């Protein structure tokens, strides 16, 4: 049989492509360090572009809402697009200025005195523990030794801090200038993306319809992309709003309770609350440690308040704002945090949950589609008691094992009835002696 020349060329191209892929994979595995350095360099050079894309993605809902409002009042489309973009940019800059106005004074006025007083606070705290141990007849040598080492460490660190700061000043100034430049470029990129978002969306769909043979495939891909966008936008925007509310509530309540460093602790709690599950602990533990050195009673009040606040956040505020945006159970949220923290570090803890939720959604849709092709149910609970499926697709179920409590508590021969009978009619003393082992015979047998 004669093979068409088109198939020969196609198979030859596939073989060549496979060899190229194998060669590239081998080269990558042999030079993982160089590949990582190259990827880091590319990501560093495109940091401003990535920052602009992130800011545009976060501000898109506000920009779209503002544009639709202007169009409703019959503003021209180009003017509405420009005004909505300018309004979103002003909102972003205002939030950054407000955040800096709140955070920077707290850092300037609270952190340096706290660092300077930290050795004395450690000594006073250790002295209180030592006095308590001595008053109760215990030795306090270990506490004094440990506190002295910690205090000396902080003293040396504070003495060397000006020298280290002076030596690193040029590097820090250069890094700050570079970050500021990236931020300015990111603002420009964000404005360009928001102004030309229709063009970018159209180009992406154009490429998608050109590469896919079937329209149903394009529709399916677009559907999945919309769901993933809903997961990310709902989680990120909801978590930011939730953290802002928690920070405000924490600041007001700590001020009422007269907790030291109330505003600084509120900023820490609000920022770390962005991280799911572990965020409250990251913010509460160092704050509680500072309060423990300052006033143990205030530390106990703060711990109780944080527990109550997190319960309110987890059961009332969080569900109202976030809802079921991810569709993940508590186990998979914890799994995603641990996995992406290992893979991506801090950013993995921030974005690990929506990333894993997107993967979980795609895997669930794939499995459900395969089950529907086989005319099988897609509900998870329907497979709990499944024993097997035959060749005709008939599902057989097993009867779950249950514990029979009736023979234990009901009936004349039940365990409860026997126990009551034994309590009413205990064994006579003579029978108990008869049933007991004869120790004298054993002693006689062991005697020489």
XYZ file of C-alpha atoms in Angstrom:
448
model
C 0.000 0.000 0.000
C 1.353 3.371 -0.998
C 1.597 5.913 1.823
C 0.677 9.493 0.853
C 3.491 11.977 0.893
C 1.513 14.229 3.310
C 1.428 11.499 5.962
C 5.138 10.824 5.507
C 5.933 14.496 6.024
C 3.556 14.684 9.001
C 5.054 11.651 10.735
C 8.590 12.869 10.014
C 7.767 16.268 11.484
C 6.252 14.674 14.600
C 9.319 12.482 15.101
C 11.615 15.470 14.662
C 9.534 17.519 17.082
C 9.654 14.687 19.637
C 13.455 14.466 19.368
C 13.748 18.234 19.838
C 11.538 18.087 22.926
C 13.571 15.207 24.403
C 16.805 17.098 23.699
C 15.482 20.267 25.353
C 14.232 18.345 28.384
C 17.636 16.655 28.819
C 19.454 19.967 28.504
C 17.085 21.503 31.031
C 17.579 18.691 33.538
C 21.341 18.949 33.212
C 21.388 22.748 33.682
C 18.583 23.440 36.121
C 20.554 26.166 37.877
C 21.179 28.082 34.654
C 17.543 27.689 33.614
C 16.359 29.017 36.986
C 18.736 31.971 36.739
C 17.522 32.725 33.205
C 13.864 32.569 34.269
C 14.590 34.820 37.247
C 16.362 37.289 34.980
C 13.455 37.360 32.533
C 10.948 37.764 35.364
C 13.067 40.578 36.831
C 13.214 42.425 33.539
C 9.442 42.066 33.088
C 8.622 42.943 36.697
C 7.094 46.271 35.724
C 4.928 44.585 33.066
C 3.772 41.939 35.560
C 3.018 44.613 38.170
C 0.997 46.593 35.635
C -0.988 43.501 34.625
C -1.769 42.704 38.269
C -2.925 46.247 39.018
C -5.035 46.335 35.844
C -6.642 43.025 36.778
C -7.482 44.246 40.284
C -8.872 47.590 39.064
C -10.849 46.170 36.140
C -14.155 45.731 38.071
C -14.055 49.344 39.294
C -13.119 50.626 35.830
C -15.878 48.645 34.153
C -18.480 49.797 36.678
C -17.459 53.444 36.248
C -17.493 53.163 32.462
C -20.955 51.572 32.437
C -22.211 54.345 34.731
C -20.871 57.031 32.391
C -22.341 55.296 29.358
C -25.688 55.201 31.135
C -25.566 58.993 31.337
C -24.830 59.093 27.583
C -21.146 59.937 27.743
C -19.250 59.012 24.579
C -17.486 55.685 24.686
C -13.938 57.015 24.289
C -14.503 59.689 26.906
C -16.112 57.174 29.261
C -13.166 54.806 28.821
C -10.632 57.568 29.521
C -12.547 58.978 32.516
C -13.082 55.529 34.087
C -9.396 54.673 33.680
C -8.345 57.990 35.189
C -10.755 57.520 38.103
C -9.419 54.004 38.827
C -5.837 55.264 38.710
C -6.661 58.062 41.149
C -8.348 55.580 43.487
C -5.264 53.350 43.416
C -2.906 56.244 44.141
C -5.196 57.492 46.920
C -5.226 54.055 48.561
C -1.433 53.837 48.371
C -1.037 57.315 49.896
C -3.569 56.494 52.632
C -1.815 53.223 53.404
C 1.558 54.960 53.598
C 0.057 57.714 55.762
C -1.220 55.117 58.234
C 1.661 52.619 58.188
C 4.797 54.764 57.924
C 4.123 56.892 61.044
C 3.421 53.727 63.023
C 6.706 52.231 61.897
C 8.685 55.417 62.537
C 7.280 56.243 65.977
C 6.825 52.724 67.390
C 9.423 50.373 65.919
C 12.696 52.211 66.858
C 11.690 52.777 70.533
C 10.444 49.208 70.682
C 13.777 47.882 69.402
C 15.730 50.035 71.832
C 13.626 48.993 74.832
C 13.543 45.326 73.843
C 16.658 44.273 75.870
C 15.349 46.022 78.998
C 11.928 44.479 78.472
C 13.559 41.042 78.188
C 15.502 41.613 81.425
C 12.411 42.778 83.319
C 10.382 39.854 82.053
C 13.112 37.382 83.026
C 13.441 39.026 86.448
C 9.708 38.628 87.070
C 9.878 34.941 86.159
C 12.945 34.467 88.374
C 11.228 36.132 91.337
C 8.203 33.909 90.849
C 10.339 30.735 90.734
C 12.391 31.725 93.784
C 9.220 32.533 95.728
C 7.994 28.993 95.054
C 11.283 27.327 95.961
C 12.578 26.721 92.429
C 15.932 27.542 90.883
C 16.052 30.470 88.443
C 19.606 30.052 87.117
C 18.503 28.786 83.692
C 16.103 31.706 83.194
C 18.788 34.231 84.123
C 21.338 32.635 81.775
C 18.970 32.512 78.799
C 17.675 36.047 79.345
C 21.242 37.365 79.639
C 22.246 35.756 76.339
C 19.162 37.121 74.552
C 19.650 40.614 75.962
C 23.343 40.612 74.973
C 22.418 39.473 71.490
C 19.979 42.360 71.050
C 22.477 44.823 72.521
C 25.173 43.749 70.053
C 22.672 43.792 67.201
C 21.570 47.324 68.037
C 25.206 48.470 68.306
C 26.097 47.006 64.917
C 22.870 48.199 63.283
C 24.066 51.751 62.387
C 27.234 50.385 60.782
C 25.315 47.805 58.771
C 22.764 50.424 57.773
C 25.503 52.778 56.593
C 27.199 50.046 54.577
C 23.940 48.962 52.937
C 22.602 52.468 52.393
C 23.729 52.739 48.764
C 22.265 49.348 47.908
C 18.986 50.181 49.609
C 18.725 53.541 47.838
C 19.394 51.870 44.483
C 16.807 49.159 45.189
C 14.220 51.733 46.273
C 14.841 53.818 43.145
C 14.538 50.727 40.966
C 11.274 49.685 42.639
C 9.910 53.204 42.256
C 10.791 53.162 38.556
C 9.110 49.766 38.153
C 6.026 51.096 39.917
C 5.825 54.125 37.619
C 6.233 51.910 34.547
C 3.628 49.539 36.021
C 1.154 52.431 36.338
C 1.736 53.289 32.649
C 1.255 49.638 31.651
C -1.917 49.448 33.759
C -3.385 52.541 32.082
C -2.552 51.173 28.628
C -4.135 47.793 29.426
C -7.305 49.359 30.819
C -7.637 51.679 27.836
C -7.009 48.932 25.253
C -8.538 45.947 27.041
C -11.070 45.267 24.285
C -8.272 44.972 21.738
C -6.309 42.485 23.873
C -9.418 40.391 24.556
C -10.240 40.357 20.860
C -6.705 39.315 19.924
C -6.760 36.463 22.410
C -10.082 35.114 21.153
C -8.899 35.541 17.562
C -5.860 33.340 18.219
C -8.009 30.805 20.086
C -10.536 30.421 17.244
C -7.693 30.190 14.720
C -5.947 27.321 16.561
C -8.993 25.240 17.540
C -10.689 23.140 14.864
C -14.094 22.881 16.573
C -16.144 25.774 17.823
C -17.327 23.683 20.740
C -13.717 23.449 21.921
C -13.410 27.241 21.852
C -16.664 27.629 23.739
C -15.512 25.141 26.360
C -12.165 26.892 26.811
C -13.815 30.298 27.140
C -16.275 28.891 29.670
C -13.436 27.512 31.802
C -11.516 30.782 31.551
C -14.559 32.708 32.782
C -14.905 30.401 35.787
C -11.179 30.697 36.617
C -11.411 34.481 36.319
C -14.378 34.429 38.703
C -12.400 32.317 41.184
C -9.373 34.624 41.142
C -11.233 37.926 41.134
C -13.675 36.819 43.822
C -10.966 35.474 46.108
C -8.407 38.279 45.719
C -10.813 41.221 45.924
C -12.835 39.579 48.700
C -9.738 38.779 50.749
C -8.415 42.324 50.446
C -11.752 43.767 51.578
C -11.989 41.242 54.408
C -8.480 42.100 55.633
C -9.262 45.827 55.524
C -12.375 45.318 57.653
C -10.495 43.108 60.135
C -7.708 45.686 60.459
C -10.191 48.503 61.160
C -12.124 46.437 63.716
C -8.882 45.380 65.396
C -7.638 48.965 65.625
C -10.877 50.281 67.132
C -11.231 47.464 69.667
C -7.586 47.525 70.772
C -7.803 51.288 71.289
C -10.902 50.801 73.461
C -9.145 48.065 75.452
C -6.092 50.357 75.866
C -3.675 47.804 74.422
C -0.126 49.164 73.853
C 0.964 49.626 70.227
C -2.688 49.277 69.153
C -2.328 50.822 65.681
C 0.908 48.992 64.883
C -0.608 45.642 65.915
C -3.768 46.395 63.904
C -1.699 47.061 60.780
C 0.196 43.784 61.281
C -3.017 41.794 61.861
C -4.755 43.374 58.863
C -1.879 42.746 56.449
C -1.207 39.165 57.554
C -4.924 38.351 57.420
C -4.596 38.328 53.617
C -2.916 34.919 53.956
C -5.612 32.253 54.505
C -5.549 29.977 57.580
C -1.990 30.853 58.723
C -2.238 34.633 58.349
C -3.909 35.332 61.715
C -1.190 33.353 63.503
C 1.583 35.201 61.632
C 0.164 38.496 62.857
C -0.916 37.480 66.360
C 2.207 35.631 67.539
C 4.767 38.503 67.287
C 2.180 40.981 68.571
C 1.417 38.766 71.553
C 5.149 38.385 72.237
C 5.611 42.171 72.312
C 2.650 42.554 74.668
C 3.950 39.712 76.849
C 7.163 41.639 77.470
C 5.226 44.867 78.045
C 2.243 43.702 80.111
C 1.291 39.996 80.474
C -2.280 40.918 81.418
C -2.718 42.912 78.214
C -1.175 39.995 76.316
C -3.824 37.625 77.686
C -6.586 40.107 76.800
C -5.150 40.441 73.275
C -5.010 36.669 72.746
C -8.636 36.273 73.834
C -9.658 39.179 71.585
C -7.804 37.743 68.557
C -9.472 34.348 69.034
C -12.908 35.997 69.152
C -12.074 38.209 66.155
C -10.941 35.273 64.046
C -14.079 33.337 64.924
C -16.181 36.308 63.828
C -14.125 36.615 60.644
C -14.241 32.916 59.839
C -17.949 32.424 60.524
C -19.573 35.791 59.726
C -17.443 38.349 57.842
C -15.432 35.967 55.639
C -18.372 33.856 54.355
C -20.435 36.996 53.673
C -17.676 38.566 51.557
C -15.943 35.566 49.980
C -18.845 33.115 49.892
C -17.815 29.883 48.162
C -15.520 31.577 45.651
C -12.968 28.756 45.611
C -15.174 25.676 46.053
C -12.499 23.977 48.169
C -12.928 22.213 51.469
C -10.808 23.098 54.503
C -8.485 20.138 53.845
C -7.693 21.203 50.266
C -7.170 24.831 51.355
C -4.563 23.670 53.869
C -3.013 21.351 51.251
C -2.785 24.199 48.720
C -1.163 26.541 51.240
C 1.512 24.025 52.235
C 2.216 22.957 48.642
C 2.471 26.419 47.078
C 4.364 27.798 50.061
C 7.053 25.225 49.293
C 6.969 25.961 45.548
C 6.550 29.758 45.494
C 7.244 30.971 49.028
C 5.305 34.011 50.227
C 3.496 34.537 46.911
C 2.460 30.903 47.005
C 0.681 31.478 50.299
C -1.121 34.482 48.802
C -2.119 32.928 45.467
C -1.910 29.205 46.233
C -5.594 28.818 47.102
C -7.051 30.325 43.866
C -4.405 28.531 41.770
C -5.224 25.171 43.292
C -8.966 25.965 43.110
C -8.609 26.565 39.358
C -6.747 23.269 38.900
C -9.327 21.495 41.066
C -12.152 22.933 38.954
C -10.558 21.820 35.659
C -9.869 18.317 37.001
C -13.430 18.023 38.306
C -14.894 19.097 34.957
C -12.684 16.601 33.110
C -13.681 13.709 35.384
C -17.383 14.614 35.231
C -17.239 14.784 31.423
C -15.669 11.300 31.292
C -18.328 9.939 33.638
C -21.164 11.418 31.538
C -19.760 9.719 28.433
C -19.993 6.408 30.298
C -23.552 7.208 31.510
C -22.413 7.154 35.130
C -23.529 9.501 37.909
C -21.300 12.475 38.729
C -22.293 12.974 42.368
C -19.523 12.102 44.833
C -21.874 10.725 47.483
C -23.245 8.181 45.013
C -19.853 6.433 44.933
C -19.363 6.058 48.685
C -20.996 2.605 48.921
C -20.181 1.412 45.370
C -18.851 -2.156 45.253
C -18.152 -2.284 41.516
C -19.432 -1.733 37.969
C -19.984 -4.591 35.524
C -19.439 -4.566 31.768
C -22.982 -3.304 31.104
C -22.436 -0.255 33.323
C -24.622 -1.519 36.160
C -23.493 -0.297 39.569
C -23.541 -2.673 42.526
C -23.567 -1.377 46.064
C -22.376 -2.810 49.362
C -24.268 -2.622 52.608
C -22.230 -0.530 55.062
C -21.274 -2.237 58.295
C -23.182 -0.948 61.301
C -22.726 -1.543 64.995
C -25.674 -3.251 66.665
C -26.281 -1.404 69.928
C -29.574 -3.176 70.687
C -27.996 -6.400 72.113
C -25.756 -4.263 74.311
C -28.482 -2.372 76.139
C -31.790 -4.205 75.585
C -32.908 -7.738 76.409
C -32.305 -10.203 79.229
C -28.990 -11.366 77.783
C -27.632 -7.883 77.067
C -24.384 -6.655 78.552
C -26.228 -4.010 80.587
C -28.575 -6.633 82.102
C -25.643 -8.892 83.069
C -23.870 -5.943 84.699
C -26.967 -5.040 86.715
C -27.359 -8.696 87.799
C -23.734 -8.839 88.926
C -24.154 -5.642 90.960
C -27.336 -6.932 92.652
C -25.930 -10.413 93.408
C -22.153 -10.286 93.839
C -20.129 -13.421 94.378
C -20.124 -14.738 98.002
C -16.895 -14.291 99.953
C -16.365 -18.042 100.256
C -16.807 -18.574 96.508
C -14.455 -15.739 95.837
C -11.864 -17.456 98.068
C -12.496 -20.764 96.327
C -12.050 -19.193 92.909
C -8.876 -17.440 94.015
C -5.612 -19.263 93.241
C -4.080 -21.222 96.150
C -0.909 -19.328 96.964
C 0.071 -21.623 99.866
C 0.448 -24.627 97.580
C 2.663 -22.591 95.304
C 4.766 -21.578 98.323
C 5.013 -25.250 99.384
C 6.144 -26.258 95.917
C 8.773 -23.547 95.867
C 10.062 -24.446 99.371
C 13.298 -26.551 99.387
